[in-house]
Coordinates of C-alpha atoms in Angstrom, one line a residue:
M798 CA -61.4 -21.5 51.3
S799 CA -58.5 -20.4 49.2
L800 CA -57.8 -19.6 45.5
L801 CA -55.7 -22.2 43.6
V802 CA -54.7 -22.2 39.9
V803 CA -53.0 -25.1 38.2
G804 CA -52.1 -24.7 34.5
L805 CA -49.6 -24.7 31.7
S806 CA -48.7 -22.1 29.1
H807 CA -46.2 -21.2 26.5
R808 CA -43.8 -20.1 29.3
S809 CA -43.8 -23.6 30.9
A810 CA -44.4 -26.0 28.1
P811 CA -43.4 -26.5 24.4
V812 CA -46.2 -25.8 21.9
S813 CA -46.4 -29.5 21.1
A814 CA -47.3 -30.2 24.7
L815 CA -49.9 -27.4 24.8
E816 CA -51.3 -28.7 21.6
R817 CA -51.8 -32.2 22.9
A818 CA -53.4 -30.8 26.2
A819 CA -55.8 -28.5 24.3
L820 CA -59.4 -28.8 25.5
S821 CA -62.5 -28.4 23.4
V822 CA -65.4 -26.3 24.7
D823 CA -67.3 -29.4 25.8
A824 CA -64.2 -30.7 27.5
Q825 CA -63.8 -27.4 29.4
A826 CA -67.4 -27.6 30.6
K827 CA -66.9 -31.2 31.8
L828 CA -63.6 -30.3 33.5
V829 CA -65.1 -27.5 35.6
Q830 CA -68.2 -29.6 36.5
D831 CA -66.0 -32.5 37.6
T832 CA -63.8 -30.1 39.6
V833 CA -66.6 -28.7 41.7
A834 CA -67.8 -32.3 42.2
A835 CA -64.4 -33.2 43.6
E836 CA -63.9 -32.9 47.4
P837 CA -61.4 -30.1 47.7
A838 CA -63.1 -27.6 45.4
T839 CA -66.3 -25.6 45.6
E840 CA -65.9 -23.3 42.6
A841 CA -64.1 -23.7 39.3
A842 CA -63.4 -21.9 36.0
V843 CA -61.2 -22.7 33.0
L844 CA -59.1 -20.2 31.1
A845 CA -58.2 -21.8 27.8
T846 CA -56.5 -19.8 25.0
C847 CA -54.2 -20.7 22.1
N848 CA -51.2 -20.5 24.5
R849 CA -52.5 -21.4 28.0
I850 CA -54.8 -23.9 29.8
E851 CA -55.5 -22.9 33.4
L852 CA -57.9 -24.3 36.0
Y853 CA -59.0 -22.0 38.8
A854 CA -60.7 -23.3 41.9
D855 CA -61.7 -22.3 45.4
V856 CA -60.2 -25.1 47.6
D857 CA -60.1 -25.9 51.3
K858 CA -56.9 -27.9 51.2
F859 CA -53.8 -26.9 49.2
H860 CA -52.0 -30.3 48.7
A861 CA -55.2 -32.2 48.0
G862 CA -56.3 -29.4 45.7
V863 CA -53.1 -29.5 43.7
A864 CA -53.3 -33.2 43.3
E865 CA -57.0 -33.2 42.4
L866 CA -56.7 -30.4 39.9
S867 CA -53.6 -31.8 38.2
T868 CA -55.3 -35.2 37.9
L869 CA -58.4 -33.7 36.4
L870 CA -56.4 -31.6 33.9
A871 CA -54.6 -34.8 32.8
Q872 CA -57.8 -36.8 32.5
H873 CA -59.7 -34.3 30.5
S874 CA -56.8 -33.4 28.2
G875 CA -55.9 -37.0 27.5
V876 CA -52.3 -36.5 28.4
G877 CA -50.8 -38.7 31.1
L878 CA -50.3 -37.1 34.5
E879 CA -46.6 -38.1 34.6
E880 CA -46.0 -36.5 31.2
L881 CA -48.1 -33.4 32.0
T882 CA -46.7 -32.7 35.5
P883 CA -43.3 -31.2 34.4
Y884 CA -45.1 -28.5 32.5
L885 CA -47.6 -27.5 35.2
Y886 CA -47.3 -24.5 37.4
V887 CA -49.2 -23.8 40.6
H888 CA -50.2 -20.5 42.2
Y889 CA -52.0 -20.1 45.5
E890 CA -53.9 -17.3 47.2
D891 CA -52.2 -13.9 46.5
R892 CA -49.8 -15.4 44.0
A893 CA -52.8 -16.8 42.1
V894 CA -54.5 -13.4 42.1
H895 CA -51.3 -11.8 40.9
H896 CA -51.0 -14.3 38.1
L897 CA -54.5 -13.7 36.8
F898 CA -54.2 -9.9 37.0
S899 CA -50.9 -10.1 35.1
V900 CA -52.6 -12.3 32.4
A901 CA -55.4 -9.8 32.1
C902 CA -53.0 -7.0 31.5
G903 CA -51.2 -8.9 28.8
L904 CA -48.0 -9.3 30.8
D905 CA -48.0 -13.0 30.5
S906 CA -49.1 -13.2 26.8
M907 CA -47.0 -14.5 24.0
V908 CA -47.2 -10.9 22.6
V909 CA -46.8 -8.7 25.6
G910 CA -49.6 -6.1 25.9
E911 CA -52.1 -7.8 23.6
G912 CA -55.7 -7.0 24.6
Q913 CA -57.5 -10.1 23.2
I914 CA -57.0 -11.9 26.6
L915 CA -59.6 -9.7 28.2
G916 CA -62.3 -11.1 25.9
Q917 CA -61.1 -14.6 26.7
I918 CA -61.3 -14.0 30.5
K919 CA -64.8 -12.6 30.1
D920 CA -65.8 -15.7 28.1
S921 CA -64.3 -17.9 30.7
L922 CA -66.3 -16.2 33.5
A923 CA -69.5 -16.4 31.4
R924 CA -69.1 -20.1 30.9
A925 CA -68.5 -20.7 34.6
Q926 CA -71.6 -18.6 35.5
E927 CA -73.7 -20.5 32.9
L928 CA -72.5 -23.8 34.4
H929 CA -73.0 -22.5 38.0
T930 CA -69.5 -23.3 38.9
A931 CA -68.4 -19.8 39.7
G932 CA -69.3 -18.6 43.2
K933 CA -68.5 -15.4 45.1
L934 CA -64.7 -15.8 45.0
L935 CA -64.3 -16.5 41.3
N936 CA -66.9 -13.9 40.3
D937 CA -65.1 -11.3 42.3
L938 CA -61.7 -12.4 41.0
F939 CA -62.5 -12.5 37.3
Q940 CA -64.6 -9.3 37.3
Q941 CA -61.7 -7.5 39.1
A942 CA -59.2 -9.0 36.7
L943 CA -61.2 -7.5 33.8
R944 CA -61.2 -4.1 35.5
V945 CA -57.5 -4.3 36.2
G946 CA -56.8 -5.2 32.6
K947 CA -58.8 -2.3 31.3
R948 CA -57.1 0.1 33.8
A949 CA -53.7 -1.1 32.6
H950 CA -54.6 -0.4 28.9
S951 CA -56.2 3.0 29.7
E952 CA -53.6 4.4 32.1
T953 CA -50.4 3.2 30.5
G954 CA -48.9 2.7 27.1
I955 CA -48.8 -1.1 27.4
D956 CA -50.5 -1.3 24.0
R957 CA -47.3 0.0 22.5
A958 CA -45.4 -3.0 24.0
G959 CA -47.3 -5.4 21.8
Q960 CA -50.2 -6.0 19.5
S961 CA -52.7 -8.7 18.8
L962 CA -51.5 -12.2 18.0
V963 CA -53.1 -11.7 14.5
T964 CA -51.1 -8.5 13.8
F965 CA -47.9 -10.0 15.1
G966 CA -48.4 -13.1 13.0
L967 CA -49.0 -11.0 9.9
E968 CA -45.8 -9.1 10.6
Q969 CA -44.0 -12.4 10.7
L970 CA -45.5 -13.5 7.4
A971 CA -44.3 -10.1 5.9
A972 CA -40.8 -10.9 7.3
G973 CA -40.7 -7.7 9.3
G974 CA -41.8 -5.6 6.4
D975 CA -44.8 -3.2 6.2
V976 CA -47.9 -5.4 6.5
Q977 CA -50.1 -3.0 4.4
G978 CA -47.5 -3.0 1.6
W979 CA -47.2 -6.8 1.8
A980 CA -50.9 -7.4 1.9
A981 CA -52.1 -5.0 -0.8
G982 CA -53.9 -6.7 -3.6
R983 CA -53.5 -10.2 -2.3
R984 CA -56.3 -12.8 -2.0
A985 CA -56.9 -14.1 1.6
L986 CA -58.6 -17.2 2.8
V987 CA -59.8 -17.3 6.4
I988 CA -60.7 -20.7 7.8
G989 CA -63.0 -20.4 10.8
A990 CA -65.5 -17.7 11.9
G991 CA -64.8 -17.3 15.6
S992 CA -63.4 -14.3 17.4
M993 CA -59.8 -14.9 16.4
S994 CA -60.7 -15.6 12.7
S995 CA -63.0 -12.6 12.7
L996 CA -60.2 -10.4 13.9
A997 CA -57.8 -11.8 11.3
A998 CA -60.4 -11.2 8.5
A999 CA -60.9 -7.6 9.7
T1000 CA -57.2 -6.9 10.0
L1001 CA -56.5 -8.3 6.5
A1002 CA -59.3 -6.2 5.1
R1003 CA -57.9 -3.0 6.7
A1004 CA -54.4 -4.0 5.5
G1005 CA -55.7 -3.7 1.9
V1006 CA -56.2 -7.3 0.6
A1007 CA -58.3 -7.4 -2.5
E1008 CA -60.5 -10.3 -1.4
V1009 CA -61.4 -12.2 1.8
V1010 CA -62.9 -15.6 1.5
V1011 CA -64.4 -17.1 4.7
A1012 CA -64.8 -20.8 5.2
N1013 CA -66.5 -22.3 8.2
R1014 CA -68.2 -25.6 9.1
T1015 CA -71.3 -23.6 9.9
F1016 CA -71.9 -21.8 6.7
E1017 CA -74.3 -19.3 8.2
R1018 CA -71.5 -17.9 10.5
A1019 CA -69.2 -17.6 7.5
E1020 CA -71.9 -15.7 5.6
R1021 CA -72.4 -13.4 8.5
L1022 CA -68.7 -12.6 8.8
A1023 CA -68.4 -12.0 5.1
R1024 CA -71.3 -9.7 5.1
I1025 CA -69.9 -7.7 8.0
L1026 CA -66.6 -7.3 6.1
A1027 CA -68.3 -6.3 2.8
E1028 CA -70.5 -3.7 4.5
G1029 CA -67.7 -2.2 6.7
D1030 CA -67.3 1.5 6.3
D1031 CA -63.5 1.5 6.8
T1032 CA -62.7 -1.0 3.9
D1033 CA -63.8 -1.7 0.4
V1034 CA -62.7 -5.3 0.4
A1035 CA -64.7 -8.0 -1.6
A1036 CA -65.8 -10.7 0.8
R1037 CA -67.7 -14.0 0.3
A1038 CA -68.4 -17.2 2.2
V1039 CA -67.8 -20.8 1.1
P1040 CA -68.4 -24.1 2.8
M1041 CA -65.5 -26.1 4.2
D1042 CA -65.5 -28.6 1.3
A1043 CA -64.6 -25.7 -1.0
V1044 CA -61.3 -25.0 0.9
P1045 CA -59.0 -27.1 -1.5
G1046 CA -60.1 -25.1 -4.5
E1047 CA -59.9 -21.8 -2.6
L1048 CA -56.4 -22.8 -1.4
T1049 CA -55.2 -22.8 -4.9
R1050 CA -56.5 -19.2 -5.5
A1051 CA -55.4 -17.7 -2.2
D1052 CA -52.2 -15.9 -1.5
V1053 CA -52.6 -15.7 2.3
V1054 CA -54.4 -18.3 4.5
V1055 CA -55.3 -17.7 8.1
S1056 CA -56.7 -20.7 10.0
C1057 CA -58.1 -20.8 13.5
T1058 CA -60.8 -23.4 14.1
G1059 CA -61.8 -25.6 17.0
A1060 CA -61.0 -28.8 15.1
T1061 CA -59.1 -31.5 17.0
G1062 CA -57.3 -32.7 13.9
L1063 CA -55.5 -31.1 10.9
V1064 CA -57.6 -28.9 8.7
L1065 CA -54.8 -28.5 6.1
T1066 CA -52.3 -31.4 5.6
A1067 CA -48.9 -30.8 4.1
E1068 CA -50.0 -32.8 1.1
A1069 CA -52.9 -30.4 0.5
V1070 CA -50.7 -27.4 0.8
A1071 CA -48.1 -28.9 -1.6
Q1072 CA -50.8 -29.6 -4.1
A1073 CA -52.1 -26.0 -3.9
V1074 CA -48.6 -24.6 -4.5
E1075 CA -48.1 -27.0 -7.4
D1076 CA -51.4 -25.9 -8.9
R1077 CA -50.4 -22.3 -8.5
T1078 CA -46.9 -22.4 -9.8
G1079 CA -46.8 -25.5 -12.0
R1080 CA -43.9 -26.8 -10.0
P1081 CA -43.8 -29.5 -7.3
A1082 CA -43.5 -28.0 -3.8
E1083 CA -40.5 -30.2 -2.8
D1084 CA -39.7 -30.9 0.8
E1085 CA -36.5 -29.1 1.4
G1086 CA -35.8 -30.9 4.6
D1087 CA -36.3 -34.5 3.3
D1088 CA -33.5 -36.8 4.5
T1089 CA -35.2 -40.1 4.3
G1090 CA -33.6 -41.0 1.0
T1091 CA -36.9 -41.3 -0.8
G1092 CA -36.8 -38.1 -2.8
G1093 CA -39.8 -36.7 -4.6
T1094 CA -42.3 -34.2 -3.4
A1095 CA -42.2 -35.8 0.0
V1096 CA -43.7 -35.1 3.2
A1097 CA -43.7 -38.6 4.6
A1098 CA -47.3 -39.4 5.0
L1099 CA -49.6 -42.2 6.2
P1100 CA -52.8 -42.5 4.2
P1101 CA -56.2 -41.8 5.7
T1102 CA -57.4 -44.1 8.5
S1103 CA -59.5 -43.6 11.7
L1104 CA -59.0 -44.5 15.3
G1105 CA -60.2 -48.1 16.0
A1106 CA -60.8 -48.9 12.4
E1107 CA -57.6 -51.0 12.2
E1108 CA -57.2 -53.7 14.7
N1109 CA -54.2 -53.6 17.1
C1110 CA -52.9 -50.2 16.0
P1111 CA -51.3 -48.7 19.1
L1112 CA -51.2 -45.2 17.8
D1113 CA -53.9 -42.9 19.1
L1114 CA -54.9 -40.8 16.1
A1115 CA -57.7 -38.9 17.8
A1116 CA -55.8 -35.6 18.4
V1117 CA -53.5 -35.6 15.3
Q1118 CA -55.5 -36.9 12.4
G1119 CA -57.3 -34.7 9.9
S1120 CA -59.9 -35.9 7.4
T1121 CA -57.2 -36.7 4.9
G1122 CA -54.5 -38.3 7.0
F1123 CA -51.5 -36.8 8.7
S1124 CA -47.8 -36.5 8.3
V1125 CA -45.5 -38.9 10.1
A1126 CA -42.6 -36.4 9.6
G1127 CA -44.9 -33.7 11.0
E1128 CA -44.3 -33.2 14.7
A1129 CA -48.0 -33.3 15.5
A1130 CA -48.1 -37.0 14.6
V1131 CA -45.4 -38.3 16.9
A1132 CA -44.7 -35.7 19.6
G1133 CA -44.7 -37.3 23.0
M1134 CA -44.6 -40.9 21.9
D1135 CA -42.2 -43.2 23.7
A1136 CA -39.9 -45.6 21.9
A1137 CA -42.0 -48.7 22.6
T1138 CA -45.1 -47.2 21.1
L1139 CA -43.2 -46.1 18.0
E1140 CA -41.7 -49.5 17.6
Q1141 CA -45.1 -51.1 17.9
H1142 CA -46.5 -48.8 15.3
A1143 CA -43.6 -49.5 13.0
A1144 CA -44.3 -53.3 13.3
W1145 CA -48.0 -52.6 12.7
V1146 CA -47.2 -50.7 9.5
D1147 CA -44.7 -53.3 8.4
N1148 CA -47.4 -56.0 8.7
G1149 CA -49.1 -54.4 5.7
T1150 CA -52.2 -53.1 7.5
L1151 CA -51.9 -49.7 5.7
D1152 CA -53.2 -49.0 2.3
R1153 CA -50.6 -50.1 -0.2
R1154 CA -51.6 -47.3 -2.6
A1155 CA -49.8 -44.8 -0.4
R1156 CA -47.2 -42.8 -2.2
R1157 CA -44.6 -44.0 0.2
G1158 CA -44.5 -47.8 0.8
P1159 CA -45.3 -49.2 4.2
E1160 CA -41.7 -50.6 4.4
A1161 CA -40.3 -47.0 4.2
D1162 CA -42.8 -45.8 6.8
A1163 CA -41.8 -48.7 9.1
E1164 CA -38.1 -47.8 8.7
L1165 CA -38.8 -44.2 9.4
I1166 CA -40.8 -44.9 12.5
T1167 CA -38.2 -47.4 13.7
A1168 CA -35.5 -44.7 13.3
L1169 CA -37.6 -42.3 15.3
A1170 CA -38.1 -44.8 18.0
A1171 CA -34.3 -45.3 18.2
T1172 CA -33.8 -41.6 18.4
V1173 CA -36.4 -41.1 21.2
A1174 CA -34.9 -44.0 23.1
T1175 CA -31.5 -42.3 23.1
V1176 CA -32.4 -38.6 23.6
G1177 CA -35.7 -38.9 25.4
R1178 CA -37.8 -37.0 22.8
I1179 CA -38.3 -36.7 19.1
P1180 CA -36.3 -33.7 17.9
E1181 CA -38.4 -31.0 16.1
R1182 CA -37.2 -30.4 12.6
R1183 CA -39.9 -28.2 11.3
R1184 CA -37.9 -25.9 9.1
P1185 CA -35.4 -26.9 6.4
E1186 CA -31.7 -26.3 7.1
P1187 CA -30.3 -23.6 4.8
V1188 CA -28.2 -24.9 2.0
A1189 CA -25.1 -22.7 1.3
G1190 CA -25.4 -20.9 -2.0
I1191 CA -28.9 -22.0 -2.7
P1192 CA -31.5 -19.4 -1.8
R1193 CA -35.0 -20.5 -0.8
P1194 CA -37.6 -19.5 -3.4
A1195 CA -39.9 -16.7 -2.7
P1196 CA -43.1 -17.9 -1.0
A1197 CA -46.1 -18.5 -3.3
L1198 CA -48.4 -19.2 -0.4
F1199 CA -48.4 -17.6 3.1
L1200 CA -50.0 -19.6 6.0
L1201 CA -50.8 -18.3 9.4
D1202 CA -52.0 -21.0 11.9
L1203 CA -53.4 -19.5 15.1
A1204 CA -55.2 -22.6 16.3
M1205 CA -54.4 -24.8 19.3
P1206 CA -54.2 -27.7 18.5
R1207 CA -52.8 -26.7 15.2
D1208 CA -54.9 -26.6 12.0
I1209 CA -52.0 -26.8 9.5
D1210 CA -49.5 -29.7 9.4
A1211 CA -46.1 -28.5 10.7
A1212 CA -44.4 -30.4 7.9
A1213 CA -45.6 -27.5 5.6
H1214 CA -42.7 -25.5 7.1
R1215 CA -40.3 -27.5 4.9
L1216 CA -42.2 -27.1 1.6
A1217 CA -40.5 -24.8 -1.0
G1218 CA -42.7 -21.9 -1.9
V1219 CA -44.5 -21.9 1.5
R1220 CA -44.1 -19.6 4.5
L1221 CA -45.9 -21.0 7.5
V1222 CA -46.2 -19.1 10.8
D1223 CA -47.8 -20.9 13.7
I1224 CA -48.0 -20.6 17.4
E1225 CA -44.6 -22.1 17.9
S1226 CA -43.1 -19.7 15.4
L1227 CA -44.7 -16.8 17.2
A1228 CA -43.4 -18.0 20.5
E1229 CA -39.9 -18.0 19.2
A1230 CA -40.2 -14.6 17.6
S1231 CA -41.8 -13.0 20.6
A1232 CA -39.0 -14.2 22.9
D1233 CA -36.8 -11.6 21.4
A1234 CA -39.4 -8.8 21.2
P1235 CA -38.4 -5.6 23.1
M1236 CA -40.2 -4.8 26.3
A1237 CA -41.8 -1.4 26.6
A1238 CA -41.0 0.9 29.6
D1239 CA -44.7 0.9 30.3
V1240 CA -44.5 -2.7 31.4
D1241 CA -43.0 -1.6 34.7
Q1242 CA -45.9 0.7 35.3
V1243 CA -48.4 -2.1 34.6
R1244 CA -46.5 -4.3 37.1
R1245 CA -47.0 -1.7 39.8
I1246 CA -50.7 -1.5 39.0
V1247 CA -51.0 -5.2 39.3
S1248 CA -49.2 -5.2 42.6
D1249 CA -51.4 -2.5 44.0
E1250 CA -54.6 -4.2 42.7
V1251 CA -53.5 -7.6 44.2
A1252 CA -53.0 -5.9 47.6
A1253 CA -56.4 -4.2 47.4
F1254 CA -58.2 -7.4 46.3
G1255 CA -56.6 -9.4 49.1
A1256 CA -57.6 -6.8 51.7
A1257 CA -61.1 -6.7 50.4
Q1258 CA -61.4 -10.5 50.4
R1259 CA -60.0 -10.7 53.9
A1260 CA -62.3 -8.0 55.1
A1261 CA -65.2 -9.7 53.5
H1262 CA -64.2 -13.0 55.2
I1263 CA -64.8 -11.4 58.6
T1264 CA -68.1 -9.7 57.7
P1265 CA -70.3 -12.7 58.4
T1266 CA -68.8 -13.0 61.8
V1267 CA -69.3 -9.3 62.6
V1268 CA -72.9 -9.5 61.3
A1269 CA -73.5 -12.6 63.5
L1270 CA -72.1 -10.7 66.5
R1271 CA -74.4 -7.7 65.9
T1272 CA -77.3 -10.1 65.4
M1273 CA -76.5 -11.8 68.7
A1274 CA -76.3 -8.4 70.4
A1275 CA -79.7 -7.4 69.0
D1276 CA -81.2 -10.6 70.2
V1277 CA -79.8 -10.0 73.7
V1278 CA -81.3 -6.4 73.7
A1279 CA -84.6 -7.7 72.4
G1280 CA -84.7 -10.3 75.2
E1281 CA -83.9 -7.8 77.9
I1282 CA -86.5 -5.3 76.7
A1283 CA -89.1 -8.1 76.7
R1284 CA -88.2 -8.9 80.3
L1285 CA -88.4 -5.2 81.3
D1286 CA -91.9 -5.0 79.7
G1287 CA -93.0 -7.8 82.0
R1288 CA -91.4 -6.2 85.1
L1289 CA -92.6 -2.6 84.4
P1290 CA -96.0 -3.0 82.7
D1291 CA -97.1 0.6 83.6
L1292 CA -94.5 2.2 81.3
D1293 CA -96.1 4.1 78.4
E1294 CA -95.0 3.7 74.8
R1295 CA -92.9 6.8 74.8
Q1296 CA -91.0 5.6 77.9
R1297 CA -90.5 2.2 76.4
G1298 CA -89.1 3.8 73.2
E1299 CA -86.6 5.9 75.1
I1300 CA -85.4 2.8 77.0
R1301 CA -85.1 0.8 73.8
Q1302 CA -83.1 3.5 72.1
A1303 CA -80.8 4.0 75.1
V1304 CA -80.0 0.3 75.3
H1305 CA -79.3 0.0 71.6
R1306 CA -77.0 3.1 71.7
V1307 CA -75.0 1.6 74.5
V1308 CA -74.6 -1.7 72.6
D1309 CA -73.7 0.0 69.4
K1310 CA -71.1 2.2 71.0
L1311 CA -69.6 -0.8 72.8
L1312 CA -69.4 -2.8 69.5
H1313 CA -68.4 0.0 67.1
A1314 CA -64.7 0.4 67.9
P1315 CA -63.9 -3.4 68.1
T1316 CA -65.9 -4.3 65.0
V1317 CA -64.3 -1.5 62.9
R1318 CA -60.9 -2.3 64.2
V1319 CA -61.3 -6.1 63.6
K1320 CA -62.2 -5.4 60.0
Q1321 CA -59.1 -3.3 59.6
L1322 CA -56.9 -5.9 61.1
A1323 CA -58.5 -8.7 59.1
A1324 CA -57.8 -6.8 55.9
E1325 CA -54.1 -7.0 56.6
P1326 CA -51.9 -10.0 55.5
G1327 CA -52.3 -12.7 58.1
G1328 CA -55.5 -11.3 59.4
A1329 CA -57.6 -14.3 58.8
G1330 CA -57.4 -15.5 62.4
Y1331 CA -59.3 -12.5 63.7
A1332 CA -62.6 -14.0 62.6
D1333 CA -61.8 -17.2 64.6
A1334 CA -60.8 -15.1 67.6
L1335 CA -64.1 -13.1 67.5
R1336 CA -66.2 -16.2 67.2
T1337 CA -64.3 -17.8 70.2
L1338 CA -64.5 -14.7 72.4
F1339 CA -68.2 -14.1 72.0
D1340 CA -69.1 -17.8 71.7
L1341 CA -70.8 -17.3 68.4
D1342 CA -72.7 -20.2 66.8
P1343 CA -70.8 -21.4 63.7
E1344 CA -74.1 -22.2 62.0
T1345 CA -75.3 -18.6 62.4
V1346 CA -72.1 -17.3 60.8
A1347 CA -72.5 -19.8 57.9
A1348 CA -76.1 -18.8 57.4
V1349 CA -75.0 -15.2 57.0
S1350 CA -72.4 -16.3 54.4
R1351 CA -75.0 -18.3 52.5
A1352 CA -77.4 -15.3 52.5
G1353 CA -74.6 -13.1 51.1
D1354 CA -73.8 -15.6 48.4
S1355 CA -77.4 -15.8 47.4
T1356 CA -77.6 -12.0 47.1
D1357 CA -74.4 -11.9 45.0
K1358 CA -75.8 -14.5 42.6
K1359 CA -79.0 -12.5 42.2
D1360 CA -77.1 -9.4 41.4
R1361 CA -74.5 -10.9 39.0
P1362 CA -74.5 -9.6 35.4
A1363 CA -75.8 -12.0 32.8

């Protein structure tokens, strides 16, 4: 069996593709279960973060494994295989180990050197163990990856090369200025109470915000996070929890909003953001990038609807729609659609199926979508126009509301980028900013650590691979000795017990000495690259029963499972 990883990340795919392929926790569980049920794989684990989705498996066939894992990723993400394939990367055996170790050290992160990935790898392993999809290989691999990541952070200055995604995002909101000076005295709204949101809330509290309001769908979790913040020894921030339905009101009061939930649709639409800015400033938050000719406070928007509620609508709203609708002009609504689908949807809108009370008329929506369809037919994709083009001589007003969206798929409509008085930083913005970030000299040292650890892990795995064969050989030798001693007992019944013991010891010593050198040497040879064939050679030379070797392997796996940490 061999390690295979198939995945996509911010390095291989645009954020819009990552967003559409994002997997919920339930979808991740179903994916690994279906993977081990598939023929090529016996173990599986998913590593899903805000900027990567990777499926790890122990497979017996490379090509069949790649095909099966790619198909399963497409099926569970809801993205067509043909569309997903150009963004996928594949790593096999030592290259797969090297990839995970690099990820664990933060070398493959959007912000190089960030340490949050270690917690995400630990969670990934815990889920696979809970689902019983992680066997000996993946347990060894992920636990070693955690040790390698910790070693890199303790032995090098990789932490100086980067920071957490939260800190990096706040620096972008502060436009490169001092975060503490920028945050001092502001009111913050944190939407979500998971690990990333908790880190954001704590970071804002330490940065000196005057208040942190936590909103979460499970109110008890929001209360718990607010209590931890309020009782912290290193801050004196005021903190309170609110239910999710209080977010619109809190949005009007907040200066800074950080959102990171597991929602599959938008949590904050551009319309909601525009309304909050207008309530704060008394001025409409105009769309600085509007070029549809409709004017007004426009983000072009469809009114609320739900998947399947309107007959014959070809647009799949499941992944892009929030509770209050979505923005057609926002990239999340249309990314990846082909021209024919857009044209069909334009006709569906034009037939008057949509609510006529929408601020923009259905005719205007139909024209916009038809124009988008013409564009995608010509250039092959819908161009992203998230930020307004600067207008010479007209400075953009200072932001009244700062938004940090760390969710994947996104929580905040990308159309909010174009609203005057709003500064939005999302995963895509962070990817663009991090591309120009300087690399620390310590990165080279971490790369050497990774290379050394990959070699050591490979050697240990190859040596472990031959161990059942060596054990089976010694078991066979012990059986031969036992049989010959029994025959001797029958032929020399007058031997006393001391004499029998001396004979037994002498025979065992002879066998042990004959086997010692070749078994030690074969383990050394098997640990070297290309040494996998030595186990086959040993089985052939000594005519070992394959079932005996397999039984030793199964016994070892059973012991490993019993000894695994909870």
